[in-house]
Amino acid sequence: MFNYKVISRILGILLIINGGFMALCLPVSIYYWETDSVSLAISSAITLACGFLLKHLARNNKNKDLKKKDGYLIVTSGWIVMSFFGALPYLISGAIPSLTDAFFETISGFTTTGASILNDIEAVPRGILFWRSLTQWIGGMGIIVLALAILPFLGIGGMQLFVAEAPGITPDKLQPRIQETAKRLWYIYVGLTLTEAILLYLAGMGAYDAINHSLTTMATGGFSTMNASLQGQPAAIQYIIIVFMFLAGTSFTLTYFGLKRNFTKIIKNEEFVVYLLFTLAITVIVTLTLLVVTDHGIERSFRDALFQVVSLITTTGFVSADYTQWAPFLSVLFFILLFVGGSAGSTAGGVKVIRHVVLFKNSFLELKRQLHPSAVMPVRISGKAIEQNIVYNVLAFIMIYILVFLVGVTLLSSMNVDFDTAFGAVATSLGNVGPGIGDVGPVDNFSGMPMAGKWLLAALMLLGRLELFTVLMLLSPHFWKKR
Amino acid sequence: MFNYKVISRILGILLIINGGFMALCLPVSIYYWETDSVSLAISSAITLACGFLLKHLARNNKNKDLKKKDGYLIVTSGWIVMSFFGALPYLISGAIPSLTDAFFETISGFTTTGASILNDIEAVPRGILFWRSLTQWIGGMGIIVLALAILPFLGIGGMQLFVAEAPGITPDKLQPRIQETAKRLWYIYVGLTLTEAILLYLAGMGAYDAINHSLTTMATGGFSTMNASLQGQPAAIQYIIIVFMFLAGTSFTLTYFGLKRNFTKIIKNEEFVVYLLFTLAITVIVTLTLLVVTDHGIERSFRDALFQVVSLITTTGFVSADYTQWAPFLSVLFFILLFVGGSAGSTAGGVKVIRHVVLFKNSFLELKRQLHPSAVMPVRISGKAIEQNIVYNVLAFIMIYILVFLVGVTLLSSMNVDFDTAFGAVATSLGNVGPGIGDVGPVDNFSGMPMAGKWLLAALMLLGRLELFTVLMLLSPHFWKKR
Ligand SMILES: [K+]
Ligand SMILES: [K+]
């Protein structure tokens, strides 16, 4: 039934990549003459060894066919296995002594969520903090492949929709050209990360902080190396971060077209247009509110508004101000933004703009269908009629998203977490955003959550990151039936 | 385009009914020798006069055909017109001097919501309070007709689903037998109301309170004549209320079958079975929680739990204890219950159990469909496959419900209402429940809401009561196009 040898091989390769990136942190640690070098070396060695072992186990496999079911299993177990091994540097160095906390911090990294249990980030050795930023960057890289190649192949929640536009990919098959496409998009990912790091450095940020922040921006991760996140940073730095957060939340396929100067593709892409206009509209509303409730003047209000709106819509989760103090209205608005999500095919988490577009169009059409029950009215995206079963799939995705959210809130509140906090923590974890409201607000962290709550939130991060179905599928007995 | 004459005629008849019921309050008022008799007489006279005038205007109409569009217009405008005229007794007597408050209280009555702006209910003259209870009872009567006959005919949100089971009704046509059916179900409504009033009286409640509470129980309305609602009432009275709330939240068609001793129909009705088991399951969870967090003992804990769970699931909204003080977990759980709603074809508001059943079944099927994309897997309710377009319709309904909820919360919070209160007030208004959380919790009222907020909540009550589409349709320009 399952092709365990191929699964083992792929998990092995993932661990080797993981261990390799860990080794990259060694020079950083050595450069700063810190004590954590040894623990990074040990973690990397263990991870590499296990990786090679797993790969070796599968050496005599002749059957290289992967079925859909294998795909679900690989994706979910891959993320979980990576997170356990990724926690080694925290545990061995003692930077995060508890397994629960270390696993939470790591899966929050690999899922690009950015929720943290660290009370004093600046006290953590720089080599370890660099690993922390790298987990997000690796996670972002994984997501690009996942969104472009694996999820559409698995038929998850309407991801076919978006991929129809990507070069060299058809929704039905994993074509040979996919490797080439992935490479091309990774070049963009790497290129944008370097560009942002250089710009941040030029704007006055230290080299170490500049690299770390660019790694976590492009992953829409939001881990910062500073306790205050980006509060109080100069305007230039905040604007640079805003631009790159927005790019990270844009489909990488579109950015590719942009670099090729194919701007009509961009303007005709309905998801992008909605993403852009929605971001601007909410920014205007928030700016106006800030002009009323604060006396910060127009530039500062606009920048604070734009930063927070882009940070939440792209699910990055950087913080430039404690926005929960601004006005009750903005708390509610920003809570709702936790459910938006950036574009499909970006590193952003959440529901994604394209699904909202399908949802809204279909809802309005339903009113029309009521008056003219016999007329056929398909949902159209970028001018093309969408197949009924894909629309159906998108609606089911959103419904399950809401159900998972409500189950999460109920479970978390049963651990004596209050109303606001439970709503905020679950929404921000499931949406891979990072900061929530209540006790897990933008200037707080998750260290005070009950232990069971941390495991619950970790599970929600994974569910959200893997577009629900990939993980939920494994929970159905039907999946494990031999056939 | 619209058949205004028939519309005018029907609105006239509605006002005549309205004025007639108002006149019924006169004897109550006179019996208690209260000063409000005159204001009731004037209100009734104005309402009757306007009713006869409207009916007279349509006297020479030969075209008696009603189209779908006329139906939408009649239902929505009917409820609004009734609410303006229904506010007259409050305004003229001075019991509620402000138009906003009086309209809020009246539409809260006619929509069977039961949210109140009265700070001291017991200070209001008894004739006026009787009118207040009657608005709910009339609203409940209206809903039975609406659910059984009008909404399925208009094709609203999958209501056809349930009506397929009702005697003498087909989803496609308003058949002549509908009048007979409506009458039969009204007899049940009246019969249950009388039975409950007698039982409450026998259990020791005063005759006046017994009648008022039975009127508002059967409407799943929840207006009480006592400031404390049903807190501190004897166990017998609370149990009687529980039983009748549950019956009021059960499809009246099923109750009809029950009276005819056709019990197989009941056991085979999937919505009823889910409604019953869900109520019991949640009651068990709440009872166990109460045993842990209070020291009230098992009977009291069970009764408090059952009362509150039934009150919220049936959208009645009676209060037997300040449940928001029990535990954060229960606040979250009860907040979620605001979205359940009783059975379709009952007087309960909210989303309704049947829609949740469709939603859940479809969501689980979607996971299976992912693995076997070519297999046809229809949603089955009570063993019968449901047409795809009805499932679609149900999903669209739930989506729009959530959208309206979020828009409501955003608007209300922009009026400086805090997070919990905004969530609670909007959920309870849209679901026609009554009590919320935060500042509009079970022992609070809506008098402190901002004025614009009261109109917003009134609109949400109407939207929820008329199953969204009926009202939203009128907001689309498409609806008003001549054709
Ligand atoms: K994030
Ligand atoms: K109610």
Coordinates of C-alpha atoms in Angstrom, one line a residue, chain A residues 68-69 72 154-157 328-329 331-333 335-336 359-360 362-363 366-373 388-389 391-393 395-396 398-400 402-403 406 409-410 413-414 416-420 422-423 437 469 472-473 478-479 483, chain B residues 68-69 72 154-157 328-329 331-333 335-336 359-360 362-363 366-373 388-389 391-393 395-396 398-400 402-403 406 409-410 413-414 416-420 422-423 437 469 472-473 478-479 483:
Chain A
K68 CA -1.4 10.4 -3.8
K69 CA -1.5 8.7 -0.4
Y72 CA 0.0 13.2 1.9
L154 CA -2.9 16.2 -4.4
G155 CA -5.9 18.3 -5.4
I156 CA -6.0 20.3 -2.1
G157 CA -8.6 23.0 -1.6
P328 CA -11.3 48.4 20.0
F329 CA -12.3 48.7 16.3
S331 CA -8.5 45.0 17.5
V332 CA -11.5 43.5 15.8
L333 CA -10.4 44.5 12.3
F335 CA -8.4 39.9 14.3
I336 CA -10.4 39.5 11.0
L359 CA -16.2 32.7 -1.8
F360 CA -17.4 36.3 -2.4
N362 CA -20.0 32.6 -5.4
S363 CA -22.0 34.2 -2.5
E366 CA -26.1 32.6 -5.2
L367 CA -28.4 35.6 -4.6
K368 CA -28.8 35.9 -8.4
R369 CA -29.3 32.1 -8.8
Q370 CA -32.1 32.4 -6.3
L371 CA -34.0 34.7 -8.7
H372 CA -33.2 32.6 -11.8
P373 CA -32.8 29.1 -10.6
Q388 CA -18.0 23.7 -10.2
N389 CA -16.1 21.1 -8.3
V391 CA -15.5 26.1 -6.3
Y392 CA -17.0 23.4 -4.1
N393 CA -13.5 22.4 -3.0
L395 CA -16.0 26.4 -0.1
A396 CA -15.3 23.1 1.7
I398 CA -13.1 27.5 4.1
M399 CA -15.7 25.7 6.1
I400 CA -13.2 23.2 7.5
I402 CA -13.7 27.6 10.4
L403 CA -14.5 24.3 12.0
L406 CA -13.8 26.7 16.5
V409 CA -10.8 27.8 20.4
T410 CA -13.0 25.4 22.4
S413 CA -10.4 27.7 26.4
S414 CA -11.0 24.4 28.2
N416 CA -8.5 28.1 31.2
V417 CA -7.4 30.5 28.5
D418 CA -9.7 33.5 28.3
F419 CA -12.0 34.4 25.4
D420 CA -9.8 37.0 23.6
A422 CA -8.1 31.8 22.9
F423 CA -9.6 33.5 19.8
I437 CA -4.7 39.4 20.7
F469 CA -6.6 18.5 4.0
L472 CA -6.7 15.9 8.2
M473 CA -6.6 13.2 5.5
H478 CA -10.5 5.6 5.3
F479 CA -6.9 6.8 4.5
R483 CA -6.6 -1.1 -1.1
Chain B
K68 CA -41.0 35.5 -6.4
K69 CA -39.8 39.1 -6.3
Y72 CA -39.2 38.9 -1.1
L154 CA -38.6 31.4 -2.7
G155 CA -35.8 28.8 -2.6
I156 CA -34.0 30.2 0.3
G157 CA -30.9 28.6 1.7
P328 CA -13.8 30.9 30.4
F329 CA -14.4 27.6 28.6
S331 CA -18.1 31.5 27.7
V332 CA -16.5 30.3 24.5
L333 CA -18.7 27.2 24.3
F335 CA -20.7 31.8 22.3
I336 CA -20.3 29.0 19.7
L359 CA -22.1 21.2 6.2
F360 CA -20.4 18.5 8.3
N362 CA -20.1 17.5 3.0
S363 CA -16.9 18.5 4.7
E366 CA -14.7 16.4 0.6
L367 CA -11.8 14.6 2.2
K368 CA -12.9 11.3 0.7
R369 CA -13.5 13.0 -2.7
Q370 CA -9.9 14.2 -2.6
L371 CA -8.7 10.6 -2.6
H372 CA -11.2 9.5 -5.2
P373 CA -11.8 12.5 -7.4
Q388 CA -25.9 19.1 -5.4
N389 CA -27.5 22.6 -5.9
V391 CA -26.0 21.5 -0.8
Y392 CA -24.4 24.4 -2.6
N393 CA -27.2 26.6 -1.5
L395 CA -23.0 26.2 2.0
A396 CA -23.6 29.6 0.5
I398 CA -23.6 29.5 6.0
M399 CA -20.8 31.5 4.3
I400 CA -23.0 34.6 3.9
I402 CA -20.4 34.3 8.6
L403 CA -19.7 37.3 6.3
L406 CA -18.0 39.7 10.5
V409 CA -18.8 42.9 14.3
T410 CA -16.5 45.3 12.4
S413 CA -16.7 47.8 17.1
S414 CA -16.1 50.9 15.0
N416 CA -16.3 51.9 20.2
V417 CA -17.8 48.7 21.5
D418 CA -15.2 46.2 22.8
F419 CA -14.1 42.9 21.3
D420 CA -16.2 40.5 23.5
A422 CA -19.2 43.2 19.7
F423 CA -18.8 39.5 19.0
I437 CA -21.4 38.0 26.2
F469 CA -31.3 36.0 1.4
L472 CA -30.1 40.8 1.1
M473 CA -31.9 40.2 -2.2
H478 CA -30.3 43.3 -9.9
F479 CA -33.5 42.9 -7.9
R483 CA -37.9 42.9 -16.6

